[in-house]
PDB file of C-alpha atoms in Angstrom:
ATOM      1  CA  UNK A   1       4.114  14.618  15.447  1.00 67.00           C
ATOM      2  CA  UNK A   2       3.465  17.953  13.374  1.00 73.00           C
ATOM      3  CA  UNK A   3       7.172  18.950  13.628  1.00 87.00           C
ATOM      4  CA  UNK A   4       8.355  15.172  12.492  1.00 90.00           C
ATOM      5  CA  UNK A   5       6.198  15.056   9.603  1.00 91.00           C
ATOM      6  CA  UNK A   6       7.269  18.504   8.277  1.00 93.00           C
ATOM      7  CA  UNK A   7      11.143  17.506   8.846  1.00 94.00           C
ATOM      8  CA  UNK A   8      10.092  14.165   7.164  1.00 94.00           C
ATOM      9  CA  UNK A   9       9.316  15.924   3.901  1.00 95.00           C
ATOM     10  CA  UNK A  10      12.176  18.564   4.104  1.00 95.00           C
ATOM     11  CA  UNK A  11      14.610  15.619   4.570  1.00 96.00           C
ATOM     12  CA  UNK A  12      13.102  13.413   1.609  1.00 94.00           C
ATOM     13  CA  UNK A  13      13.207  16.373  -0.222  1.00 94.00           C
ATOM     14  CA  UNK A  14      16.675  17.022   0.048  1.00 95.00           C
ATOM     15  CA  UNK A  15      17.878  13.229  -0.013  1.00 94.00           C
ATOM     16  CA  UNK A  16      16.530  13.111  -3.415  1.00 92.00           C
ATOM     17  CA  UNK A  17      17.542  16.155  -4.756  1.00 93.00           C
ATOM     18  CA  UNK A  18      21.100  15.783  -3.883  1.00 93.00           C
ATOM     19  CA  UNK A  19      20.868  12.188  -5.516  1.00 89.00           C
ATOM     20  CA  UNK A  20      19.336  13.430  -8.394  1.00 87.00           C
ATOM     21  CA  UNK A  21      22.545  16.444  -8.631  1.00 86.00           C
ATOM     22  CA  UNK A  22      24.323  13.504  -7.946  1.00 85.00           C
ATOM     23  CA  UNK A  23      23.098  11.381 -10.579  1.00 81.00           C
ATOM     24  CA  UNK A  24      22.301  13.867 -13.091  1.00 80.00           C
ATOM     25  CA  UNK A  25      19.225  13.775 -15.677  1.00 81.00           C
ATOM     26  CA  UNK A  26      19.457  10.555 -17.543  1.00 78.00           C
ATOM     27  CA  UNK A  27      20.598   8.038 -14.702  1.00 76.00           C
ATOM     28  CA  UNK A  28      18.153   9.628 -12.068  1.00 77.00           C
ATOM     29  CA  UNK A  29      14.644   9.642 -14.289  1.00 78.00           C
ATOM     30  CA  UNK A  30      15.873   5.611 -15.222  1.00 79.00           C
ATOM     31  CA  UNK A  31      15.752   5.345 -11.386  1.00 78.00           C
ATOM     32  CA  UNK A  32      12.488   7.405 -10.987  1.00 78.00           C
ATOM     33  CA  UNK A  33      10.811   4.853 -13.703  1.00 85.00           C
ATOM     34  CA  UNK A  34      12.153   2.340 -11.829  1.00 86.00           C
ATOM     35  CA  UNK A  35      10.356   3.273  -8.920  1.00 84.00           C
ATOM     36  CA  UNK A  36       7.380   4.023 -10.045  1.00 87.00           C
ATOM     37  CA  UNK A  37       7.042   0.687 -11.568  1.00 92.00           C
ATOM     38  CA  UNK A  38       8.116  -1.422  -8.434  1.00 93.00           C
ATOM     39  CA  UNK A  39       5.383   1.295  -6.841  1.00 90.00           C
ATOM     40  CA  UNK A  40       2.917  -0.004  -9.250  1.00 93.00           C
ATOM     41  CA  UNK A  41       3.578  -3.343  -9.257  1.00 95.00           C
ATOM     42  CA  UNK A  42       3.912  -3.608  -5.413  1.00 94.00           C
ATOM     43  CA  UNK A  43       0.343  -1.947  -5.402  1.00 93.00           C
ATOM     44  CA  UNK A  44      -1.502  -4.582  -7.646  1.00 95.00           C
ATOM     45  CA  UNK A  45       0.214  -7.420  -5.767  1.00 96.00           C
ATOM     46  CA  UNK A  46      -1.038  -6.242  -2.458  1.00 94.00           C
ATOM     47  CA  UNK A  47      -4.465  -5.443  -3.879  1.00 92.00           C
ATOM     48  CA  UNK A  48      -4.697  -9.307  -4.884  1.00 94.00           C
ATOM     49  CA  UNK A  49      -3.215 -11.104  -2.447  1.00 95.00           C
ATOM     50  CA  UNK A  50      -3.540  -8.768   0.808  1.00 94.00           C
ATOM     51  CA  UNK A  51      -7.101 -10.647   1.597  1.00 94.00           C
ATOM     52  CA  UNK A  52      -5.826 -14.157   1.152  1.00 94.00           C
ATOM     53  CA  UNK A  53      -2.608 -13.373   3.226  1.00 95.00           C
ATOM     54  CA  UNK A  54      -5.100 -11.674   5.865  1.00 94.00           C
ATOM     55  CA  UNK A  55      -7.464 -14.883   6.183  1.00 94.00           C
ATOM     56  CA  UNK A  56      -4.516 -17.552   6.367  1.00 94.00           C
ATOM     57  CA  UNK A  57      -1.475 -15.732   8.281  1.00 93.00           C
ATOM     58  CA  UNK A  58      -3.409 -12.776  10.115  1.00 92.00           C
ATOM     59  CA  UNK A  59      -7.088 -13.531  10.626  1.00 94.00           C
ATOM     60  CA  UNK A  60      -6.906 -17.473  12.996  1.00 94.00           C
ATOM     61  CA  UNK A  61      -4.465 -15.769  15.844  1.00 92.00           C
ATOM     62  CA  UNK A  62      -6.512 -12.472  15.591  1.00 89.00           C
ATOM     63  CA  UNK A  63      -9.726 -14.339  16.422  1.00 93.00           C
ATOM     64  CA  UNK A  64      -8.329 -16.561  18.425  1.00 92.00           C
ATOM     65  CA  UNK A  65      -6.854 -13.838  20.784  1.00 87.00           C
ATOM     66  CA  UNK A  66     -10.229 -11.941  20.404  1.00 88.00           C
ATOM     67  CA  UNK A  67     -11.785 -14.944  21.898  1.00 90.00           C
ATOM     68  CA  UNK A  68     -10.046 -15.607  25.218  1.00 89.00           C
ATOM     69  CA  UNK A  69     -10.096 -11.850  25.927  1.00 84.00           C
ATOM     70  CA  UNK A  70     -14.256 -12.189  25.657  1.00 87.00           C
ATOM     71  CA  UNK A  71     -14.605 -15.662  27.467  1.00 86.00           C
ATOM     72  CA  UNK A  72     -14.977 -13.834  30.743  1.00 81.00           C
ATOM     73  CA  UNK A  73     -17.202 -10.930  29.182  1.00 84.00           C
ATOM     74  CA  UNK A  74     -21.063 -10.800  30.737  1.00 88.00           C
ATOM     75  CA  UNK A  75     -23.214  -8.738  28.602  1.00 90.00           C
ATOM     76  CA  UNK A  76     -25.855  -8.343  30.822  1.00 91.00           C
ATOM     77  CA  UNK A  77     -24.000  -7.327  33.972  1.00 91.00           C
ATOM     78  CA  UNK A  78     -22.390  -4.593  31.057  1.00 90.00           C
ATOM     79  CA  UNK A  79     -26.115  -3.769  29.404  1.00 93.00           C
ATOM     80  CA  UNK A  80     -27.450  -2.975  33.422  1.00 93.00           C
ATOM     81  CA  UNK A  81     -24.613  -1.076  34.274  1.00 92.00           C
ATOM     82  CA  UNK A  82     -24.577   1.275  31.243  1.00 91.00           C
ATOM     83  CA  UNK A  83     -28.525   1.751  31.298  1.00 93.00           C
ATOM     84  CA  UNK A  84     -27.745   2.381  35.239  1.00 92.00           C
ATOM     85  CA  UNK A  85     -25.488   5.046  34.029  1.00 92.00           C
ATOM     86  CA  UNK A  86     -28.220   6.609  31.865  1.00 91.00           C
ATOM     87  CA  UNK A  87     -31.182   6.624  34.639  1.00 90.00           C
ATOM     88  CA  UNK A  88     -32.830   3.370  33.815  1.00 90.00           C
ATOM     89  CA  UNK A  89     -32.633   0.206  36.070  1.00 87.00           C
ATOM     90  CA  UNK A  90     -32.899  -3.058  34.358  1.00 89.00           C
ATOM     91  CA  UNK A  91     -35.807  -5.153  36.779  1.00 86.00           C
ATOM     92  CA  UNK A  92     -34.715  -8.475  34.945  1.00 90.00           C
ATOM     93  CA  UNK A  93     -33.080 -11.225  36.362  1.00 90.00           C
ATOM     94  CA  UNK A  94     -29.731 -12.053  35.014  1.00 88.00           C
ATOM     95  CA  UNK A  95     -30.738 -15.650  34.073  1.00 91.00           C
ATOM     96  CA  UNK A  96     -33.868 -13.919  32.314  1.00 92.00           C
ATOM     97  CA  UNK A  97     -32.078 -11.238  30.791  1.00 94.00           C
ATOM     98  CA  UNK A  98     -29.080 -13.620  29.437  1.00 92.00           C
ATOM     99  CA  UNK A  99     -32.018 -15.591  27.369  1.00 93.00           C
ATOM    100  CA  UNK A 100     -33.711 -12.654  26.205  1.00 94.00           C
ATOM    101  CA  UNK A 101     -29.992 -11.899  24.717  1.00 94.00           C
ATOM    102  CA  UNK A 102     -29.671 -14.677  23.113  1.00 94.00           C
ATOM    103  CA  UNK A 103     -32.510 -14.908  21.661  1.00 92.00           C
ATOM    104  CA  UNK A 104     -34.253 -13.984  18.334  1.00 91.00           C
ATOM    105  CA  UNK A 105     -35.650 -10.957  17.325  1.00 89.00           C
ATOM    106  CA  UNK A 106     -35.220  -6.659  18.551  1.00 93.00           C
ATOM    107  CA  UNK A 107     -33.757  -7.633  21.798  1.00 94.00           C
ATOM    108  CA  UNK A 108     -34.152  -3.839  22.747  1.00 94.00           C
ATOM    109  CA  UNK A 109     -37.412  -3.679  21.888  1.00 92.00           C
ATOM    110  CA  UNK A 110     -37.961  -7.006  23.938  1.00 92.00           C
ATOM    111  CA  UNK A 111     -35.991  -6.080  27.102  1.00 93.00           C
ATOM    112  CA  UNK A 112     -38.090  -2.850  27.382  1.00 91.00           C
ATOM    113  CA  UNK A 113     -41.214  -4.529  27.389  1.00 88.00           C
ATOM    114  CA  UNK A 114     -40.371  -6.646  29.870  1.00 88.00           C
ATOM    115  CA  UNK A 115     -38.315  -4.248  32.502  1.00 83.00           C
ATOM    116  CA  UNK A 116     -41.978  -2.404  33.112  1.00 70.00           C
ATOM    117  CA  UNK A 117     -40.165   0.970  32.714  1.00 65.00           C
ATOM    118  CA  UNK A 118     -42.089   3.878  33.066  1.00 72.00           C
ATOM    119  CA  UNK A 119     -40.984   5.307  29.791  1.00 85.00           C
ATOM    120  CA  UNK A 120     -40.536   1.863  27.998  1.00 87.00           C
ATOM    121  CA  UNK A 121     -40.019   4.150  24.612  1.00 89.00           C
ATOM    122  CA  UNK A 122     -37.302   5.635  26.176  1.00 92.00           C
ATOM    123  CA  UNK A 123     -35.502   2.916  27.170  1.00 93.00           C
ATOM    124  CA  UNK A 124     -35.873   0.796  23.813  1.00 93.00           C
ATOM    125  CA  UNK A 125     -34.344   4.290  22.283  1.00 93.00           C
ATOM    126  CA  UNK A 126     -31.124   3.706  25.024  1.00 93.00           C
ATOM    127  CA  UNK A 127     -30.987   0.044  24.814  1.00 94.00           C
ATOM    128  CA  UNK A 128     -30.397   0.508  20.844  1.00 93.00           C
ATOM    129  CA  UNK A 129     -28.207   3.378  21.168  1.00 91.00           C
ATOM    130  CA  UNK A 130     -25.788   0.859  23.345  1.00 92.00           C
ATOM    131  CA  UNK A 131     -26.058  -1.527  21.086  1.00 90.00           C
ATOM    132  CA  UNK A 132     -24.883   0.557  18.312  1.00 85.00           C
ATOM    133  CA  UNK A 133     -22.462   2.830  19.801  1.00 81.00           C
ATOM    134  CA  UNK A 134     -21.916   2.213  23.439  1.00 84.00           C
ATOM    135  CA  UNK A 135     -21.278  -1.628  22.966  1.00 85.00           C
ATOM    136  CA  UNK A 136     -18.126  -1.419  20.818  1.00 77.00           C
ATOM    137  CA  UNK A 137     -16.774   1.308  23.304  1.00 74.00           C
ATOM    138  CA  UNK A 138     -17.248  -1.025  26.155  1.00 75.00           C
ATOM    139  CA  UNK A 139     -14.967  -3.139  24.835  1.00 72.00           C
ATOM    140  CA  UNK A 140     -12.101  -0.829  24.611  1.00 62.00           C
ATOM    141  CA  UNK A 141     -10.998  -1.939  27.999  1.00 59.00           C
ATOM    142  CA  UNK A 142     -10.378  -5.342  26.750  1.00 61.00           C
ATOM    143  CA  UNK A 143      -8.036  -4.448  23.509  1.00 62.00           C
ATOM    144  CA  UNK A 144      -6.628  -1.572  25.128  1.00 57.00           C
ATOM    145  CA  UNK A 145      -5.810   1.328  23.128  1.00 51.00           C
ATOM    146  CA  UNK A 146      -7.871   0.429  20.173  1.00 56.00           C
ATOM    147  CA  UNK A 147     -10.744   3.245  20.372  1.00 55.00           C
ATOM    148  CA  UNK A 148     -13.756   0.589  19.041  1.00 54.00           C
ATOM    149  CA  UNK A 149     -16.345   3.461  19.112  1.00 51.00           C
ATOM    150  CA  UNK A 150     -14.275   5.191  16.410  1.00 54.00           C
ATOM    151  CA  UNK A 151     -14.047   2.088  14.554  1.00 54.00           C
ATOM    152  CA  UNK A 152     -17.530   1.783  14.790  1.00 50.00           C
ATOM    153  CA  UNK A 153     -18.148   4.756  13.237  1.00 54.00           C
ATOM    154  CA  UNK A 154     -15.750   4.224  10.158  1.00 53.00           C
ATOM    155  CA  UNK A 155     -17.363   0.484   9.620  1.00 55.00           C
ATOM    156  CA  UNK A 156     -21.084   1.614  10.453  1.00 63.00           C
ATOM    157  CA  UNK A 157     -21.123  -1.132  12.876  1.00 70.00           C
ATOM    158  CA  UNK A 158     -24.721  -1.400  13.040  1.00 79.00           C
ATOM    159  CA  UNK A 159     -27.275  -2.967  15.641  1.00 83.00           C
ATOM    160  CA  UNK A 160     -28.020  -6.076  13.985  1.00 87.00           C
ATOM    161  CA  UNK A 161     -24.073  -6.727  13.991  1.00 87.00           C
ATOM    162  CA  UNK A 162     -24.061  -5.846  17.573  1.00 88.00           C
ATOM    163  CA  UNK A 163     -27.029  -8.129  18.283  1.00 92.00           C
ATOM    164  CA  UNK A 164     -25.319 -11.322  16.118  1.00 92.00           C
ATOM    165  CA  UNK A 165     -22.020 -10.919  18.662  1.00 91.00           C
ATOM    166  CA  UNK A 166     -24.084 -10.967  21.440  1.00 93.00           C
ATOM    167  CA  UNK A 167     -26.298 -13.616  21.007  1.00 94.00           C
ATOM    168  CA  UNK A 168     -23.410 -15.422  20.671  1.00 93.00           C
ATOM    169  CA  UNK A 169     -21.651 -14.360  23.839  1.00 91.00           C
ATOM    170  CA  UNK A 170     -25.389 -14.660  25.678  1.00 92.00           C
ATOM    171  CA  UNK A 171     -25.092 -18.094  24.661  1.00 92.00           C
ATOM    172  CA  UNK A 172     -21.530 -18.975  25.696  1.00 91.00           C
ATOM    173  CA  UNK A 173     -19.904 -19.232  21.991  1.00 93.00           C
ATOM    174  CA  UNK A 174     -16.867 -17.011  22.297  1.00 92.00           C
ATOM    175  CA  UNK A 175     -15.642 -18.292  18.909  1.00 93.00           C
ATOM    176  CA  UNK A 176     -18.634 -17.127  17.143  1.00 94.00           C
ATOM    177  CA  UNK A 177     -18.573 -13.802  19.166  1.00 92.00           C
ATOM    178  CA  UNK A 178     -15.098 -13.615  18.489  1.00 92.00           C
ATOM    179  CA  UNK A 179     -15.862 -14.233  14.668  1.00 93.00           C
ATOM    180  CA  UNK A 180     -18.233 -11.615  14.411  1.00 90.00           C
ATOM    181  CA  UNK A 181     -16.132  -9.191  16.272  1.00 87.00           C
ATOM    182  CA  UNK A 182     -13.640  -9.753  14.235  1.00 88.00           C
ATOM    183  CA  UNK A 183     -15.041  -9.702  10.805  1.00 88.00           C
ATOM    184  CA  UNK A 184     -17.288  -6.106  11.902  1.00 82.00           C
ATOM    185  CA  UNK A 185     -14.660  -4.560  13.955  1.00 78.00           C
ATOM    186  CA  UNK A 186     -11.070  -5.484  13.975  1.00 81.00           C
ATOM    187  CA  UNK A 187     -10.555  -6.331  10.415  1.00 84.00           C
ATOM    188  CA  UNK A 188     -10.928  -3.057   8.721  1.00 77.00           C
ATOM    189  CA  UNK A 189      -8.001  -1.661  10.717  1.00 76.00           C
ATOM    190  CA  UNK A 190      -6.179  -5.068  10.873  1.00 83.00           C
ATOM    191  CA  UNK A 191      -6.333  -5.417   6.829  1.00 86.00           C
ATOM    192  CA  UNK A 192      -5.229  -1.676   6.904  1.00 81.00           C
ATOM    193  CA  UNK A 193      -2.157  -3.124   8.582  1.00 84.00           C
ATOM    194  CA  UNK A 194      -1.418  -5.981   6.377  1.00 91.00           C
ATOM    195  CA  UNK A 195      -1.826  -3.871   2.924  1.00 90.00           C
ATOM    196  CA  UNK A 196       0.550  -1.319   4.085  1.00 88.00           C
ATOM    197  CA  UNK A 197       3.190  -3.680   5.596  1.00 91.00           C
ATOM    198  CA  UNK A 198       2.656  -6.139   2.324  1.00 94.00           C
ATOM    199  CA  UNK A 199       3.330  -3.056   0.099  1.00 93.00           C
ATOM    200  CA  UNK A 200       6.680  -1.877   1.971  1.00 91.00           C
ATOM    201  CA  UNK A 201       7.606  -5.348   2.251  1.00 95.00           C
ATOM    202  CA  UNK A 202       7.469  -5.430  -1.565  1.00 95.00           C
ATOM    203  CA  UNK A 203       8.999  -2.431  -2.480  1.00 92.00           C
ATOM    204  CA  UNK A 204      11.786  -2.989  -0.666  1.00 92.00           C
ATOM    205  CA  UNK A 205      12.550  -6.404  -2.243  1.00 95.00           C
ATOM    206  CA  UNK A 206      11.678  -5.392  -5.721  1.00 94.00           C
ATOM    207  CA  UNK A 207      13.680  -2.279  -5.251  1.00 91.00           C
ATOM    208  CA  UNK A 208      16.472  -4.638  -4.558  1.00 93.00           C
ATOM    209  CA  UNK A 209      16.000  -6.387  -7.346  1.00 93.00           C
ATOM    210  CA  UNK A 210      15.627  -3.993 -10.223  1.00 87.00           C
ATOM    211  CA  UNK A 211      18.924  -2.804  -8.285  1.00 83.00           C
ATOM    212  CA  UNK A 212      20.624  -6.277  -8.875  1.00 88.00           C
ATOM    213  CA  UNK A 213      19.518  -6.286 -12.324  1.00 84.00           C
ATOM    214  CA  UNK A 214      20.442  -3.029 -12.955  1.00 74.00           C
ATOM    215  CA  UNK A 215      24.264  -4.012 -12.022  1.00 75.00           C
ATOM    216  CA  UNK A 216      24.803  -7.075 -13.373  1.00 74.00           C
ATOM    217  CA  UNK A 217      23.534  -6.116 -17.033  1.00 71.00           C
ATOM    218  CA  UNK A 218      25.339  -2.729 -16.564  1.00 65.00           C
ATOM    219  CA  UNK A 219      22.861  -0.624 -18.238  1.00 62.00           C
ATOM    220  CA  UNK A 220      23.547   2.928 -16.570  1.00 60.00           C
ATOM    221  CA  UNK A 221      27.731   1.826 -17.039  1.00 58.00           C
ATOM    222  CA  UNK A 222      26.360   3.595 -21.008  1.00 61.00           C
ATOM    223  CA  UNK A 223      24.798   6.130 -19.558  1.00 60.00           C
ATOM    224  CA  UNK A 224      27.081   9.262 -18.883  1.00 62.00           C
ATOM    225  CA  UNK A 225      27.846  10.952 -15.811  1.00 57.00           C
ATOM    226  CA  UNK A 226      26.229  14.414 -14.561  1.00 55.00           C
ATOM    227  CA  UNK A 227      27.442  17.464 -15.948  1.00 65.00           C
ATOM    228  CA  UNK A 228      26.039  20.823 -16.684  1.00 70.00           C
ATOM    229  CA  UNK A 229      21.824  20.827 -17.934  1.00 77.00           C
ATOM    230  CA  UNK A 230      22.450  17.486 -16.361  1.00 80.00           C
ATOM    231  CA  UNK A 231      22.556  17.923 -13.166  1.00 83.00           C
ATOM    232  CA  UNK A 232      20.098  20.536 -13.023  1.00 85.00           C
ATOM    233  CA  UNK A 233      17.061  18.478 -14.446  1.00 84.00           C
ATOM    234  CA  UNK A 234      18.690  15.769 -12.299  1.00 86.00           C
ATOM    235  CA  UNK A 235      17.425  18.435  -9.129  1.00 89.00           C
ATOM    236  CA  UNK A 236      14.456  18.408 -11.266  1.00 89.00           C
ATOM    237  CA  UNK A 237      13.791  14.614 -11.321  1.00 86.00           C
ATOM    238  CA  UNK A 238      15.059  14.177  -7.472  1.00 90.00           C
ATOM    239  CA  UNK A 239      12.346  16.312  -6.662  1.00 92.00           C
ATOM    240  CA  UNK A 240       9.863  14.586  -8.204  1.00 88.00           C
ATOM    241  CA  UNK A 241      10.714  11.195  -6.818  1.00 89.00           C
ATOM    242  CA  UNK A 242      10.735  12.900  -3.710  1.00 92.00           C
ATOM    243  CA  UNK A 243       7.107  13.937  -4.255  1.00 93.00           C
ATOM    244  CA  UNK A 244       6.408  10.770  -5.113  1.00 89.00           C
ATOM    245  CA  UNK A 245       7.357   8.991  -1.647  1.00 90.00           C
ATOM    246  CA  UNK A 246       5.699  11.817   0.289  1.00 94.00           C
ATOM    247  CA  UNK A 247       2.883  11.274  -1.748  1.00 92.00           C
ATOM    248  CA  UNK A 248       3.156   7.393  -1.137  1.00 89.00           C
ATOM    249  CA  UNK A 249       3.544   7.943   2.803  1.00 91.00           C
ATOM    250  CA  UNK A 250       0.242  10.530   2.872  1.00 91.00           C
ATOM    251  CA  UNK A 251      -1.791   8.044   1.067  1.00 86.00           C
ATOM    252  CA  UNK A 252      -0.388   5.637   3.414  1.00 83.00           C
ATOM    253  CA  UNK A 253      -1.460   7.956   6.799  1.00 84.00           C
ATOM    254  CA  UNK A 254      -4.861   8.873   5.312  1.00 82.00           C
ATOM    255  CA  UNK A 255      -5.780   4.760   4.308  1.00 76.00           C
ATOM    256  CA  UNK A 256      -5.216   4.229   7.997  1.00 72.00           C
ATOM    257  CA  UNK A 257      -6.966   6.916   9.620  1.00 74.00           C
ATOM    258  CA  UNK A 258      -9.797   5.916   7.430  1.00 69.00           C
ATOM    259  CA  UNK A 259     -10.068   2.119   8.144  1.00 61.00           C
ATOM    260  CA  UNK A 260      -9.229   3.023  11.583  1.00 59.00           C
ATOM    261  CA  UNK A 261     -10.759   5.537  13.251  1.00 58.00           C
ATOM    262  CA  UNK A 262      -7.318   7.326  14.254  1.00 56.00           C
ATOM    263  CA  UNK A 263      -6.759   4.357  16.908  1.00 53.00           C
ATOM    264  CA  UNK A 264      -3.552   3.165  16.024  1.00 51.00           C
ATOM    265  CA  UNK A 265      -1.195   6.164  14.989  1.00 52.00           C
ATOM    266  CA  UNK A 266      -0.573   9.133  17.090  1.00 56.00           C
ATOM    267  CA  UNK A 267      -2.038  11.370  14.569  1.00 58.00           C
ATOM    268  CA  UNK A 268      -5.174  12.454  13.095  1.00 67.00           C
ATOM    269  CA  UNK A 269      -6.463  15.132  10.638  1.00 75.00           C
ATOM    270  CA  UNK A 270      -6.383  18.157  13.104  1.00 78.00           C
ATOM    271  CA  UNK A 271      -2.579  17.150  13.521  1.00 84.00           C
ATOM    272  CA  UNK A 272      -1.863  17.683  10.408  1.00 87.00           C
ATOM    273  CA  UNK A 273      -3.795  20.647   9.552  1.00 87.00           C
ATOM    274  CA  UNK A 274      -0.960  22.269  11.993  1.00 88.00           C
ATOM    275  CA  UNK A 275       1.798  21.377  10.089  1.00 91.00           C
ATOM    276  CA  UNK A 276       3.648  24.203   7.613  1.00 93.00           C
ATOM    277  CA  UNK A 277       4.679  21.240   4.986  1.00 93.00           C
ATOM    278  CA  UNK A 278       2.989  18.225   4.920  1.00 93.00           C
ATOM    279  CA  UNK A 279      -0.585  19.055   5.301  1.00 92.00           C
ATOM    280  CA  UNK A 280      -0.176  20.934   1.451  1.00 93.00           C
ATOM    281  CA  UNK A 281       0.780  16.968   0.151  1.00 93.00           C
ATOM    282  CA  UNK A 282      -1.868  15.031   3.068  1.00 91.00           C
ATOM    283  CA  UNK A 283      -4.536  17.544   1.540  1.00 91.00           C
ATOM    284  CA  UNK A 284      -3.603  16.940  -2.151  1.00 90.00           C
ATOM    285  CA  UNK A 285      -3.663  13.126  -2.172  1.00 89.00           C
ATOM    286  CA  UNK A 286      -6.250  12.695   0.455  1.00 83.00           C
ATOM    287  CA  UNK A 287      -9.040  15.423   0.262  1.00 72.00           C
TER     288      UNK A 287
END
């Protein structure tokens, strides 16, 4: 991954540059100011209608698949075998301890009182650390490669969200479950998706466009070819678009590691620390 995202910038580099020899001055900035406005315009789109694209297109067949992959799920076969796993054996029948999950209230703080542990302060401090932390990574067997614990982290999934999905599976109600799951864990990432995808989608199209336009009114036909100064601010003006899309693709890779966790793309921060190139751009746009 290092060595691909240093050739990446080399090779937008020099693709623009030689376009912008190519071109020369005049003809390449007209392009460049294209760009950036189909950039700019393509971000304020997405930033308005991103969320309403999410919650009709995106968000029903997420939750939907989120829901028959918990049907099946028993939290309190899960909670007994993790707190196994810690030292602590859970003296509550499964019956008993499904109500006490769905009820109301600090369910760790209940379940402790009424296992008759030794070190009931203990226990309450292990039953909420699995809510918070352990819970979401128990899932990651169900969704597969998605690393929830990491996601957890980036959302602050907390223990009352933990405790509202499941009540809800205690109860039976994988919908609701799968709601909650979906709303405190899988949406960050997913709407990470959807932004990014909506904004390439409408670059491309809009580039194509203002390309159209640009050839049916004939407007660089008056624009002379590159000679000269010409071409040489023209390698000046390549380069800059070219820093422009590099900067465009590391805002791109730092938005998703971000909403996240690092749980989608084979890359992460440490990554790209390694690489000669790109980290100088990554570092610049992202912090």
């Amino acid at each position: 991954m290092k060595s691909f995202l240093d050739v990446l910038v080399v090779a937008v580099l020099a693709i623009t540059t030689i376009n912008g020899y190519n071109k020369g001055f005049v003809r390449y900035i007209l392009g460049t100011l294209g760009a950036v406005a189909v950039i700019v315009i393509s971000f304020l789109v997405t930033d308005i209608f991103a969320n309403e694209i999410y919650e009709s297109f995106v968000q029903p067949p997420v939750t939907d698949y989120i829901a028959e992959k918990i049907e099946k799920i028993s939290v309190s076969e899960m909670l007994k075998e993790d707190m196994a796993e810690v030292g602590f054996e859970i003296n509550i029948s499964d019956n008993r301890l499904n109500e006490m999950l769905a009820s109301d209230g600090d369910i760790s703080k209940e379940i402790s009182k009424e296992a008759n542990s030794e070190d009931a302060r203990e226990l309450e401090k292990e039953l909420n650390i699995f809510f918070e932390k352990r819970f979401p990574n128990s899932l990651n067997s169900i969704f597969g490669k998605i690393d929830f614990s990491k996601i957890g982290e980036k959302t602050k999934y907390s223990r009352n969200m933990s405790y509202d999905t499941v009540r809800a599976l205690a109860k039976g109600d994988t919908e609701i479950g799968a709601m909650y799951l979906e709303q405190n864990l899988v949406r960050p990432f997913a709407m990470a998706l959807v932004n990014i995808l909506m904004f390439i989608l409408l670059y491309v199209v809009l580039s194509i466009v203002l390309r159209i336009v640009l050839g049916v009114t004939g407007v660089l036909d008056y624009i002379p070819l590159a000679n000269g100064l010409n071409k040489f601010l023209g390698i000046m003006a390549g380069l800059l678009k070219g820093f422009i899309y590099l900067a465009l693709i590391a805002g791109a890779l730092g938005f998703v590691i971000e909403a996240t966790g690092d749980t989608i793309i084979n890359t992460d921060r440490e990554i790209i620390e390694k690489t000669i190139l790109f980290k100088y751009i990554f570092n610049f746009i992202c912090g």
